[in-house]
Amino acid sequence: MLARDPGLEVVALAAGRNAGLLAEQAALVRPELVILAEEAPGGELGDLPPGTRLEFGSRALEALAGRTDLDLLVVATGGMVSLRPVLAALAAGTIVATANKETLVAGGHLVMPEARRLAAARAAEDPRDPLADPLGWLRPIDSEHSAIWQCLVGEDSASVARLVLTASGGPFLDLPAEALATVTATAALRHPTWRMGAKITIDSATLANKGLEVIEAHWLYDVGFEAIDVVIHPQSIVHSAVLFVDGSLKAQLGTPDMRLPIQYALTHPDRHPSPAAAPDLVAAATLTFRAPDEARFPALRIAREAGRQGPWATAALIAADEVAVRRFLAGSLDFPGIPRLLEAAVAAHGTRAGAPCVDDLIALEAEVAAAFASGAVT
Amino acid sequence: MLARDPGLEVVALAAGRNAGLLAEQAALVRPELVILAEEAPGGELGDLPPGTRLEFGSRALEALAGRTDLDLLVVATGGMVSLRPVLAALAAGTIVATANKETLVAGGHLVMPEARRLAAARAAEDPRDPLADPLGWLRPIDSEHSAIWQCLVGEDSASVARLVLTASGGPFLDLPAEALATVTATAALRHPTWRMGAKITIDSATLANKGLEVIEAHWLYDVGFEAIDVVIHPQSIVHSAVLFVDGSLKAQLGTPDMRLPIQYALTHPDRHPSPAAAPDLVAAATLTFRAPDEARFPALRIAREAGRQGPWATAALIAADEVAVRRFLAGSLDFPGIPRLLEAAVAAHGTRAGAPCVDDLIALEAEVAAAFASGAVT
């Protein structure tokens, strides 16, 4: 997509430790800089294109994010590690497109004021500038949030009544509560509609993922938790929707292909032709919707409650979910243990007063990881 | 709705001959002027509010439409009679919201250049002005076209790939071809989802209505006939959709309540709270989609072909449909006779060269009515 679109130029690429894939991508888009966040990469880096410089370490990442000559930074890491680069980019007046959930779930109270400040400066010049909207500065890559963003284009945020986040329901949608206790990681990894990484696939099976998205939606669209609905839609064609005060519901539909929302975050407010196949309503034939079962999938309720409590609670929640999923995949926690661990972590680490800064959030992540790494608590 | 919304002031109300209903509405919204188009009204007019003046006749209607002190004219008549007032209003720089199908089906080549001229003048001042778009000047009230318009808000028209018009399919959706020959007017008037007038309910049963909407969509959104799809959606919740070049499909959903699209045409680009109930995806549970059967419902194909031929053909089509439906309701034409009459009228009266003016269109309407009023032709 990036290699094909003449309107997009890649200045730098960064990776954690997958040196081979980084070199492959560098050969395609020929950036001026590639960064490996780990100082001593495990894999082979291979040949870089002529004119491409190599740097190492998280300090190089932060320096890149803080450059003032970039248009847009795409963040696709997991974890709190994204927070400093995102804040550095916004401080430098660079648009951020993020697939990282921690940015908003844990750091919404830190990043949104930055995005609003940048938007307000544009609005003072021209209220109809696409960058007069905080969403122009902090752009969601998640298909659900991209859907809501697309439905909001050209609409006044004051006319939003409710947000409707759709969820596939995951592989255990119809499994009885008692059967959930014995499901295996292998079964949980078989997502019915999307092909994704292991972490997000398990999060999708527990509905923790949807709970985190409710919290993100709250921050991104400045909508109260009571006005954010979750609807189970097993076909994953309606990606999400917005209900307006006049009773009109706008929905964005698409095939389950992440290239579409990723590209939209890069090209907004324009749309470029994309390799994603168009959705076909006649071929889809039937779209179904039902309410989520919060008794079998309590992570949704736990996330909502954490959202209402505030950023310490949501930061504890997302840190705990990292541990819980890792333990479920390793076999040291059963499936119902995941929401149990989330609830315990929010109760134990999420009740502090005041607003956590980046250092607090990074410390909290380590604290939660240490507290729940073994089976002692649950 | 008008009586309740403090942002809307009604200057004048007009009716054909329903004097009683006109007086009732005048009492609610207290306009400065009411007009009865028929010189000698049949019903009782009743008391008008103090300060409300009464005028008669189509000349009074045209004088009203041409006033330069109005913001918006709502047109809800049937027939070619709407064309002159619509053109007079646009010439005076007044926004037109129309539920009248002839305006675009027969007069698209006359009214759209006016709407584009008004939009271009605004665009020269501020390309992001909502009135820099022809749709700001000629506003659709039909639920399908309102849906497409709502999906286009904030989007670049150059990024539209296809339009998807939904159709309930009408009461005979699943009736075998041979049974269609004996259906009665009473059965045809039982529309499954919308409560509407007799004419539009029969048009919905034959899919002629959807064919006319395809032609309207062609004019309103400047999209070729090959890029306008019709999809049968019996639940009438998805009102229509737009596919963009990146593979994203935006749809507008709502309960079947005309108050929503009528209000949107008045308040665009704003949305005001409305009495229409919000759609509930969980309560709807299942939305289905299938391709229209053009063998059983050929009016759709006939309308598309007329659209490709041009305004003489589409004007003959819509004039013929008036006659055909009147004859079906009166029992002098069977159900399959409706599309047969449409096709015969387009063939006999729709092949002239050049573009018809308003006088031509009014003459054509009379000509078609005379030619097909009796059973001689079909």
Short mmCIF file of C-alpha atoms in Angstrom, two decimals, chain A residues 126 128-130 150-151 153-155 159 164 231 243-254 260 263-264 269 271-274 276-279 281-282 285-291, chain B residues 126 128-130 150-151 153-155 159 164 231 243-254 260 263-264 269 271-274 276-279 281-282 285-291:
data_model
loop_
_atom_site.label_atom_id
_atom_site.label_comp_id
_atom_site.label_asym_id
_atom_site.label_seq_id
_atom_site.Cartn_x
_atom_site.Cartn_y
_atom_site.Cartn_z
CA ASP A 126 -10.67 27.85 10.03
CA ARG A 128 -13.93 23.69 8.83
CA ASP A 129 -10.28 22.58 8.53
CA PRO A 130 -10.18 18.75 8.93
CA GLN A 150 -15.78 7.83 9.22
CA CYS A 151 -19.41 8.14 10.36
CA VAL A 153 -16.96 13.08 9.13
CA GLY A 154 -18.87 16.26 8.31
CA GLU A 155 -21.11 15.89 11.38
CA SER A 159 -25.35 15.97 17.41
CA VAL A 164 -22.52 1.56 18.73
CA VAL A 231 -23.62 -5.06 19.92
CA LEU A 243 -26.61 7.32 16.42
CA PHE A 244 -27.42 11.01 16.04
CA VAL A 245 -29.91 13.10 18.03
CA ASP A 246 -32.43 13.03 15.16
CA GLY A 247 -32.69 9.21 15.23
CA SER A 248 -30.41 8.67 12.23
CA LEU A 249 -27.86 5.85 12.59
CA LYS A 250 -24.81 5.94 10.35
CA ALA A 251 -22.76 2.76 10.01
CA GLN A 252 -19.52 1.95 8.26
CA LEU A 253 -19.28 -1.47 6.63
CA GLY A 254 -16.38 -3.29 5.04
CA LEU A 260 -8.71 -0.15 4.82
CA GLN A 263 -4.98 3.57 4.86
CA TYR A 264 -7.85 5.81 5.97
CA PRO A 269 -9.99 13.30 4.83
CA ARG A 271 -9.88 8.31 0.33
CA HIS A 272 -7.48 6.51 -1.98
CA PRO A 273 -8.21 3.30 -3.91
CA SER A 274 -7.22 0.38 -1.68
CA ALA A 276 -9.39 -4.13 0.29
CA ALA A 277 -12.33 -5.89 -1.39
CA ALA A 278 -15.62 -3.97 -1.29
CA PRO A 279 -18.33 -5.46 0.95
CA LEU A 281 -24.54 -6.90 0.88
CA VAL A 282 -26.20 -9.38 -1.49
CA ALA A 285 -27.22 -11.93 2.59
CA THR A 286 -27.81 -11.84 6.36
CA LEU A 287 -26.39 -9.58 9.05
CA THR A 288 -27.29 -10.42 12.63
CA PHE A 289 -27.12 -8.44 15.87
CA ARG A 290 -27.63 -9.35 19.51
CA ALA A 291 -26.80 -8.06 22.95
CA ASP B 126 -15.54 29.06 0.61
CA ARG B 128 -16.13 24.07 2.63
CA ASP B 129 -19.45 25.96 2.88
CA PRO B 130 -22.27 23.34 3.07
CA GLN B 150 -26.18 11.82 4.85
CA CYS B 151 -23.50 9.27 3.91
CA VAL B 153 -21.61 14.59 4.20
CA GLY B 154 -17.95 15.54 4.64
CA GLU B 155 -16.84 13.21 1.82
CA SER B 159 -14.21 9.34 -3.87
CA VAL B 164 -26.54 1.28 -3.14
CA VAL B 231 -30.56 -4.22 -3.24
CA LEU B 243 -19.43 2.65 -1.48
CA PHE B 244 -16.21 4.67 -1.61
CA VAL B 245 -13.11 4.02 -3.72
CA ASP B 246 -11.21 2.61 -0.73
CA GLY B 247 -13.74 -0.19 -0.21
CA SER B 248 -15.53 1.52 2.68
CA LEU B 249 -19.34 1.35 2.61
CA LYS B 250 -21.27 3.93 4.60
CA ALA B 251 -24.95 3.26 5.29
CA GLN B 252 -27.68 5.27 6.94
CA LEU B 253 -30.17 3.36 9.06
CA GLY B 254 -33.39 4.41 10.71
CA LEU B 260 -36.50 12.05 9.95
CA GLN B 263 -36.47 17.26 9.11
CA TYR B 264 -32.94 16.59 7.85
CA PRO B 269 -26.02 20.36 7.95
CA ARG B 271 -29.38 17.72 13.17
CA HIS B 272 -32.18 18.54 15.57
CA PRO B 273 -33.84 16.13 18.01
CA SER B 274 -36.74 14.47 16.20
CA ALA B 276 -38.57 9.53 15.07
CA ALA B 277 -37.65 6.50 17.19
CA ALA B 278 -34.00 5.46 17.00
CA PRO B 279 -33.31 2.16 15.20
CA LEU B 281 -29.98 -3.23 15.90
CA VAL B 282 -30.46 -5.76 18.70
CA ALA B 285 -31.80 -8.87 15.15
CA THR B 286 -31.56 -9.80 11.44
CA LEU B 287 -31.11 -7.65 8.35
CA THR B 288 -31.33 -9.42 5.01
CA PHE B 289 -30.25 -8.42 1.50
CA ARG B 290 -30.77 -9.96 -1.91
CA ALA B 291 -30.66 -9.00 -5.57
#
